[in-house]
């Protein structure tokens, strides 16, 4: 699937392992964030790569000297400046510290901020508010291993205006957020069952103040979690994740449509082996692209997995299984205005024991340029 004008593939290699956690695009630039380590697997540093939409490298930045730093998500602004959020751990015995970094369009650090130093905050996702401020969601890990949801509002200079914990009787993790047309929030993650200690799916609509207006948690006897959420038109939502409750021994991917009246329509994807969905995005016409990893269509090792569905999750338009001889996954996906897709993930099919970042542009018909040894 090569020699296509809008399809290209990049594999980013280093001395050690690299992993992509997030991708963001606008009309000019793609930003890929994650982390990189040394050949010995030590000194994990946050990393950002930027490319033109034709695949030409623009700038790269590594961040981190105080401890192990990982960037979890990035926000790409219209002027091509970037806001990144992540966390650092100074040592295994110390709690996480969340941070945010502002970069210029040329990769210069404009500001750096920490969130309540040493209080266990792990920011997961970042989203732009109508006011121009930024909403950040994540998890606060307490010393007794109980976790709370954490939500903060930040201005464009990286200053936290307000923040609060979302506390329940059991542990709660918030993985993703979408700002709704009315300015309120839709958040997803998982909540621990009080009786058995397993995780259940968790979804809530809430105000920026933290007041929850609707809440849903569901699941079976084994761990279940939502990993990502996206907004459909008009006012519908789609969330994706993974479940151990449908099959006896496997992890199954799942997508769930959420109607404006909060009716939930699940679409479990029950195949032969382990499958997970990490991200979802929507096309202008309403179709969906789901991204994750699957071991059901190859030799048992994990491959990167992309599926394009209609908005109702009833018709599979195309499916792509991307990988080589090793373990591969698509961790983040973003739709471009021309209907093509940019996906970022990880592959150890090329370097063997080390993980490399792979970035793939798929054209609107699902064509892509294969990995070197696919």
Coordinates of C-alpha atoms in Angstrom, one line a residue:
X1 CA 0.0 0.0 0.0
X2 CA 2.7 2.4 -0.9
X3 CA 3.2 5.4 -3.3
X4 CA 0.0 7.1 -2.2
X5 CA -0.1 10.8 -2.2
X6 CA -1.5 11.2 1.3
X7 CA -0.4 8.0 2.9
X8 CA 2.9 7.7 4.7
X9 CA 4.5 5.9 7.6
X10 CA 7.3 7.0 9.9
X11 CA 9.2 4.8 12.5
X12 CA 11.1 6.8 15.1
X13 CA 14.0 4.9 16.7
X14 CA 16.4 5.7 19.5
X15 CA 19.0 4.2 21.7
X16 CA 16.4 2.6 23.9
X17 CA 12.6 2.3 23.8
X18 CA 10.2 5.0 22.8
X19 CA 6.4 5.1 23.1
X20 CA 3.7 7.4 21.8
X21 CA 0.8 8.4 24.1
X22 CA -1.0 11.1 22.2
X23 CA -1.4 12.8 18.8
X24 CA -2.9 16.1 17.9
X25 CA -3.4 17.7 14.4
X26 CA -4.6 20.9 12.8
X27 CA -4.5 22.1 9.2
X28 CA -0.7 22.4 9.2
X29 CA 1.0 20.3 11.9
X30 CA 0.9 17.0 13.6
X31 CA 2.2 16.7 17.2
X32 CA 3.1 13.3 18.7
X33 CA 3.9 13.0 22.4
X34 CA 5.2 10.3 24.7
X35 CA 8.4 9.3 26.2
X36 CA 11.9 7.9 25.4
X37 CA 14.4 6.0 27.5
X38 CA 18.1 5.1 27.3
X39 CA 19.4 1.8 26.0
X40 CA 19.6 0.6 29.6
X41 CA 15.9 1.4 30.1
X42 CA 16.7 4.2 32.6
X43 CA 16.3 8.0 32.5
X44 CA 12.8 8.1 31.0
X45 CA 12.3 11.5 29.4
X46 CA 9.2 13.1 28.0
X47 CA 9.4 13.7 24.2
X48 CA 7.5 15.6 21.5
X49 CA 7.8 15.2 17.8
X50 CA 6.2 17.5 15.2
X51 CA 5.7 16.9 11.5
X52 CA 4.0 18.6 8.6
X53 CA 1.0 16.7 7.3
X54 CA 3.1 15.5 4.4
X55 CA 5.4 13.7 6.9
X56 CA 8.3 16.2 7.0
X57 CA 10.0 16.5 10.5
X58 CA 9.7 20.0 12.0
X59 CA 11.0 20.1 15.5
X60 CA 11.6 17.7 18.4
X61 CA 11.9 18.3 22.1
X62 CA 12.9 16.2 25.1
X63 CA 11.9 17.2 28.6
X64 CA 13.0 16.0 32.0
X65 CA 16.0 16.1 34.3
X66 CA 14.4 15.7 37.7
X67 CA 13.1 12.1 37.4
X68 CA 11.2 9.9 35.0
X69 CA 8.9 12.2 33.0
X70 CA 6.1 11.1 30.6
X71 CA 3.8 13.4 28.5
X72 CA 0.3 11.9 28.4
X73 CA -1.5 14.4 26.1
X74 CA -1.0 17.5 24.0
X75 CA -3.2 20.4 22.8
X76 CA -2.3 22.0 19.5
X77 CA -3.4 25.5 19.1
X78 CA -4.3 27.4 15.9
X79 CA -1.0 29.3 15.9
X80 CA 0.8 25.9 16.1
X81 CA 1.9 26.4 19.7
X82 CA 1.6 23.4 21.9
X83 CA 0.5 22.7 25.5
X84 CA 1.6 19.4 26.9
X85 CA 0.6 17.7 30.2
X86 CA 2.3 14.8 32.0
X87 CA 3.8 13.5 35.2
X88 CA 7.1 12.8 36.8
X89 CA 8.2 10.5 39.5
X90 CA 11.5 11.3 41.4
X91 CA 11.8 7.9 42.9
X92 CA 9.7 4.7 43.3
X93 CA 8.9 5.6 46.9
X94 CA 7.7 9.1 46.1
X95 CA 4.2 10.1 44.6
X96 CA 3.7 11.5 41.2
X97 CA 3.8 15.2 40.4
X98 CA 1.8 16.5 37.4
X99 CA 3.2 19.2 35.1
X100 CA 2.3 21.3 32.1
X101 CA 4.6 22.8 29.5
X102 CA 3.9 25.5 27.0
X103 CA 5.9 25.4 23.7
X104 CA 6.1 28.0 20.9
X105 CA 5.4 27.0 17.3
X106 CA 9.1 26.5 16.9
X107 CA 9.5 24.2 20.0
X108 CA 10.8 26.8 22.4
X109 CA 9.7 26.3 26.0
X110 CA 7.6 29.4 27.0
X111 CA 6.6 28.2 30.5
X112 CA 6.7 25.2 32.9
X113 CA 4.3 24.5 35.7
X114 CA 3.8 21.8 38.3
X115 CA 0.5 20.8 39.9
X116 CA 0.6 20.6 43.7
X117 CA 4.1 19.1 43.9
X118 CA 4.3 15.6 45.2
X119 CA 0.5 15.1 45.8
X120 CA 0.1 12.1 43.4
X121 CA -1.6 13.9 40.5
X122 CA -1.4 12.1 37.1
X123 CA -2.9 14.3 34.4
X124 CA -4.3 12.2 31.6
X125 CA -6.2 14.4 29.1
X126 CA -6.4 18.1 28.1
X127 CA -9.2 19.8 26.3
X128 CA -9.9 23.4 25.2
X129 CA -12.8 25.3 26.8
X130 CA -14.9 27.9 25.0
X131 CA -13.3 30.6 27.1
X132 CA -9.9 29.8 25.8
X133 CA -8.9 28.2 29.1
X134 CA -8.0 24.5 29.3
X135 CA -9.6 21.7 31.2
X136 CA -7.3 18.9 32.5
X137 CA -8.5 15.6 33.9
X138 CA -6.6 12.8 35.6
X139 CA -6.2 10.8 38.8
X140 CA -4.8 11.6 42.2
X141 CA -3.1 8.6 43.8
X142 CA -3.1 8.6 47.7
X143 CA -0.5 6.8 49.8
X144 CA -3.0 4.1 50.8
X145 CA -3.5 3.3 47.1
X146 CA -7.0 4.8 47.0
X147 CA -7.3 7.1 43.9
X148 CA -9.6 10.0 43.2
X149 CA -10.5 11.7 40.0
X150 CA -8.8 15.1 39.6
X151 CA -10.0 18.0 37.4
X152 CA -8.3 21.3 37.0
X153 CA -8.9 24.5 34.9
X154 CA -5.8 26.2 33.6
X155 CA -5.2 29.4 31.7
X156 CA -3.1 29.7 28.5
X157 CA -0.1 30.7 30.6
X158 CA -0.2 27.4 32.6
X159 CA -1.7 28.8 35.8
X160 CA -4.2 26.6 37.6
X161 CA -7.3 28.7 38.2
X162 CA -9.3 26.0 40.1
X163 CA -9.1 22.3 40.8
X164 CA -10.9 19.7 42.7
X165 CA -11.0 16.0 43.5
X166 CA -13.9 13.8 42.4
X167 CA -14.2 11.5 45.4
X168 CA -16.2 8.3 45.7
X169 CA -16.5 5.6 48.3
X170 CA -14.1 3.5 46.3
X171 CA -11.2 4.3 44.0
X172 CA -12.0 6.3 40.8
X173 CA -9.8 7.0 37.8
X174 CA -10.6 9.6 35.1
X175 CA -9.1 8.8 31.7
X176 CA -10.7 11.3 29.2
X177 CA -12.9 14.4 28.9
X178 CA -14.9 16.2 26.3
X179 CA -16.3 19.7 26.5
X180 CA -20.0 19.6 25.6
X181 CA -21.8 22.3 23.6
X182 CA -23.3 23.8 26.8
X183 CA -19.9 24.1 28.3
X184 CA -20.3 21.2 30.7
X185 CA -18.1 18.1 30.7
X186 CA -18.4 14.5 29.8
X187 CA -15.8 12.3 31.5
X188 CA -15.0 8.6 31.5
X189 CA -12.8 6.1 33.3
X190 CA -13.4 3.4 35.8
X191 CA -14.6 3.0 39.4
X192 CA -13.7 0.2 41.8
X193 CA -16.5 -2.2 42.9
X194 CA -16.9 -2.1 46.7
X195 CA -17.7 -5.8 47.0
X196 CA -15.1 -7.5 44.8
X197 CA -12.5 -4.8 44.2
X198 CA -12.7 -5.1 40.4
X199 CA -13.0 -2.0 38.2
X200 CA -16.3 -1.0 36.5
X201 CA -16.9 1.3 33.5
X202 CA -17.6 4.9 34.7
X203 CA -19.2 7.8 32.8
X204 CA -20.4 11.1 34.1
X205 CA -21.7 14.4 32.9
X206 CA -20.7 17.3 35.2
X207 CA -20.4 21.0 35.5
X208 CA -17.0 22.7 35.6
X209 CA -17.5 23.2 39.3
X210 CA -17.5 19.4 39.8
X211 CA -21.3 19.0 40.4
X212 CA -22.2 15.7 38.7
X213 CA -25.5 15.9 36.9
X214 CA -25.7 12.3 35.6
X215 CA -23.5 9.3 36.4
X216 CA -23.4 5.7 35.1
X217 CA -21.2 2.8 36.2
X218 CA -21.6 -0.7 34.8
X219 CA -19.6 -3.8 34.3
X220 CA -19.3 -7.5 35.2
X221 CA -17.4 -9.6 37.6
X222 CA -13.9 -8.7 36.1
X223 CA -12.1 -5.4 35.4
X224 CA -13.7 -3.1 32.8
X225 CA -12.7 0.5 31.8
X226 CA -13.4 3.3 29.4
X227 CA -10.2 4.7 27.9
X228 CA -11.5 7.5 25.5
X229 CA -14.6 9.5 24.6
X230 CA -15.5 11.6 21.6
X231 CA -18.4 13.9 20.8
X232 CA -20.8 13.2 18.0
X233 CA -23.4 15.5 16.4
X234 CA -26.0 16.4 17.7
X235 CA -25.0 15.9 21.3
X236 CA -24.3 12.1 21.2
X237 CA -21.1 10.6 22.6
X238 CA -19.0 7.6 21.8
X239 CA -16.7 6.0 24.3
X240 CA -14.3 3.1 23.9
X241 CA -12.4 0.8 26.2
X242 CA -11.8 -2.8 27.2
X243 CA -13.5 -5.5 29.3
X244 CA -12.7 -8.8 30.9
X245 CA -16.3 -9.5 31.8
X246 CA -17.6 -10.8 28.5
X247 CA -15.2 -13.7 27.9
X248 CA -13.7 -16.2 30.3
X249 CA -10.1 -15.6 29.5
X250 CA -9.8 -12.8 27.0
X251 CA -9.7 -9.0 27.1
X252 CA -12.5 -7.7 24.7
X253 CA -12.7 -4.3 23.0
X254 CA -15.9 -2.4 23.5
X255 CA -17.4 0.8 22.1
X256 CA -20.5 2.4 23.6
X257 CA -22.8 5.0 22.1
X258 CA -24.3 7.4 24.6
X259 CA -27.5 9.2 23.5
X260 CA -28.4 12.8 24.7
X261 CA -30.9 11.2 27.2
X262 CA -27.9 9.1 28.4
X263 CA -29.2 5.8 27.0
X264 CA -26.1 3.6 26.4
X265 CA -25.8 1.2 23.5
X266 CA -22.8 -1.1 23.9
X267 CA -21.0 -2.8 21.0
X268 CA -18.6 -5.4 22.4
X269 CA -16.2 -6.9 19.9
X270 CA -15.8 -10.5 20.8
X271 CA -13.0 -12.2 18.9
X272 CA -10.7 -15.1 19.7
X273 CA -7.9 -13.4 21.7
X274 CA -7.1 -10.1 23.5
X275 CA -8.3 -6.9 22.0
X276 CA -8.3 -3.3 23.4
X277 CA -9.5 0.1 22.2
X278 CA -7.5 3.1 23.4
X279 CA -8.9 6.0 21.3
X280 CA -11.7 7.2 19.1
X281 CA -12.3 10.2 16.8
X282 CA -15.1 11.3 14.5
X283 CA -15.3 12.3 10.8
X284 CA -17.2 15.3 9.6
X285 CA -19.9 13.1 8.1
X286 CA -20.3 11.3 11.4
X287 CA -18.4 8.1 10.9
X288 CA -16.0 6.9 13.6
X289 CA -12.5 5.7 13.7
X290 CA -11.5 3.4 16.6
X291 CA -7.9 2.7 17.5
X292 CA -6.2 0.1 19.7
X293 CA -4.5 -3.3 19.6
X294 CA -5.6 -6.7 18.6
X295 CA -4.1 -10.2 18.8
X296 CA -7.1 -11.9 17.1
X297 CA -6.1 -11.5 13.5
X298 CA -2.5 -12.6 13.4
X299 CA -0.1 -15.1 15.0
X300 CA -1.2 -14.2 18.5
X301 CA 1.0 -11.2 19.0
X302 CA -0.5 -7.8 19.2
X303 CA -1.0 -5.7 16.1
X304 CA -2.0 -2.1 15.7
X305 CA -5.8 -1.9 15.0
X306 CA -7.9 0.7 13.2
X307 CA -11.6 0.4 12.3
X308 CA -13.9 2.8 10.5
X309 CA -17.5 2.4 11.5
X310 CA -20.8 4.2 10.7
X311 CA -22.1 6.5 13.5
X312 CA -24.5 3.8 14.7
X313 CA -21.7 1.2 15.1
X314 CA -23.6 -1.2 12.9
X315 CA -21.6 -1.1 9.7
X316 CA -17.8 -1.8 9.6
X317 CA -16.6 0.3 6.6
X318 CA -13.0 -1.0 6.8
X319 CA -10.6 -2.5 9.2
X320 CA -6.8 -2.3 9.2
X321 CA -4.4 -4.6 11.2
X322 CA -1.0 -2.9 11.2
X323 CA 2.1 -4.6 12.5
X324 CA 5.0 -6.9 11.9
X325 CA 6.6 -9.8 13.8
X326 CA 6.5 -8.2 17.3
X327 CA 4.0 -6.4 19.6
X328 CA 2.4 -3.4 18.0
X329 CA -0.4 -1.0 19.1
X330 CA -2.1 2.2 18.0
X331 CA -2.5 4.4 21.1
X332 CA -4.0 7.6 19.6
X333 CA -5.8 8.7 16.4
X334 CA -6.9 11.9 14.9
X335 CA -9.1 12.7 11.8
X336 CA -7.8 15.4 9.4
X337 CA -10.3 17.7 7.7
X338 CA -9.7 16.0 4.3
X339 CA -11.0 12.7 5.6
X340 CA -7.6 11.1 6.1
X341 CA -6.3 9.9 9.5
X342 CA -3.2 10.2 11.5
X343 CA -2.4 7.5 14.0
X344 CA 0.4 7.1 16.5
X345 CA 1.5 4.0 18.3
X346 CA 4.3 1.7 19.2
X347 CA 6.1 -1.2 17.5
X348 CA 8.8 -3.6 18.5
X349 CA 8.6 -5.4 15.2
X350 CA 11.6 -3.5 13.8
X351 CA 14.1 -3.0 16.7
X352 CA 13.3 -6.3 18.5
X353 CA 13.5 -5.8 22.3
X354 CA 13.1 -2.0 22.0
X355 CA 9.9 -0.3 21.3
X356 CA 9.8 2.4 18.5
X357 CA 7.2 5.1 17.8
X358 CA 5.2 4.6 14.6
X359 CA 3.2 7.3 12.9
X360 CA 0.9 6.4 10.1
X361 CA -1.2 8.6 7.8
X362 CA -4.1 6.6 6.3
X363 CA -5.9 8.1 3.3
X364 CA -9.7 8.5 3.3
X365 CA -10.2 5.1 1.7
X366 CA -8.1 3.3 4.4
X367 CA -4.9 2.9 2.4
X368 CA -1.6 3.2 4.2
X369 CA 2.1 2.6 3.7
X370 CA 3.1 -0.6 5.5
X371 CA 5.8 -0.9 8.2
X372 CA 9.2 -1.8 6.7
X373 CA 8.8 -5.5 7.6
X374 CA 5.0 -5.9 7.5

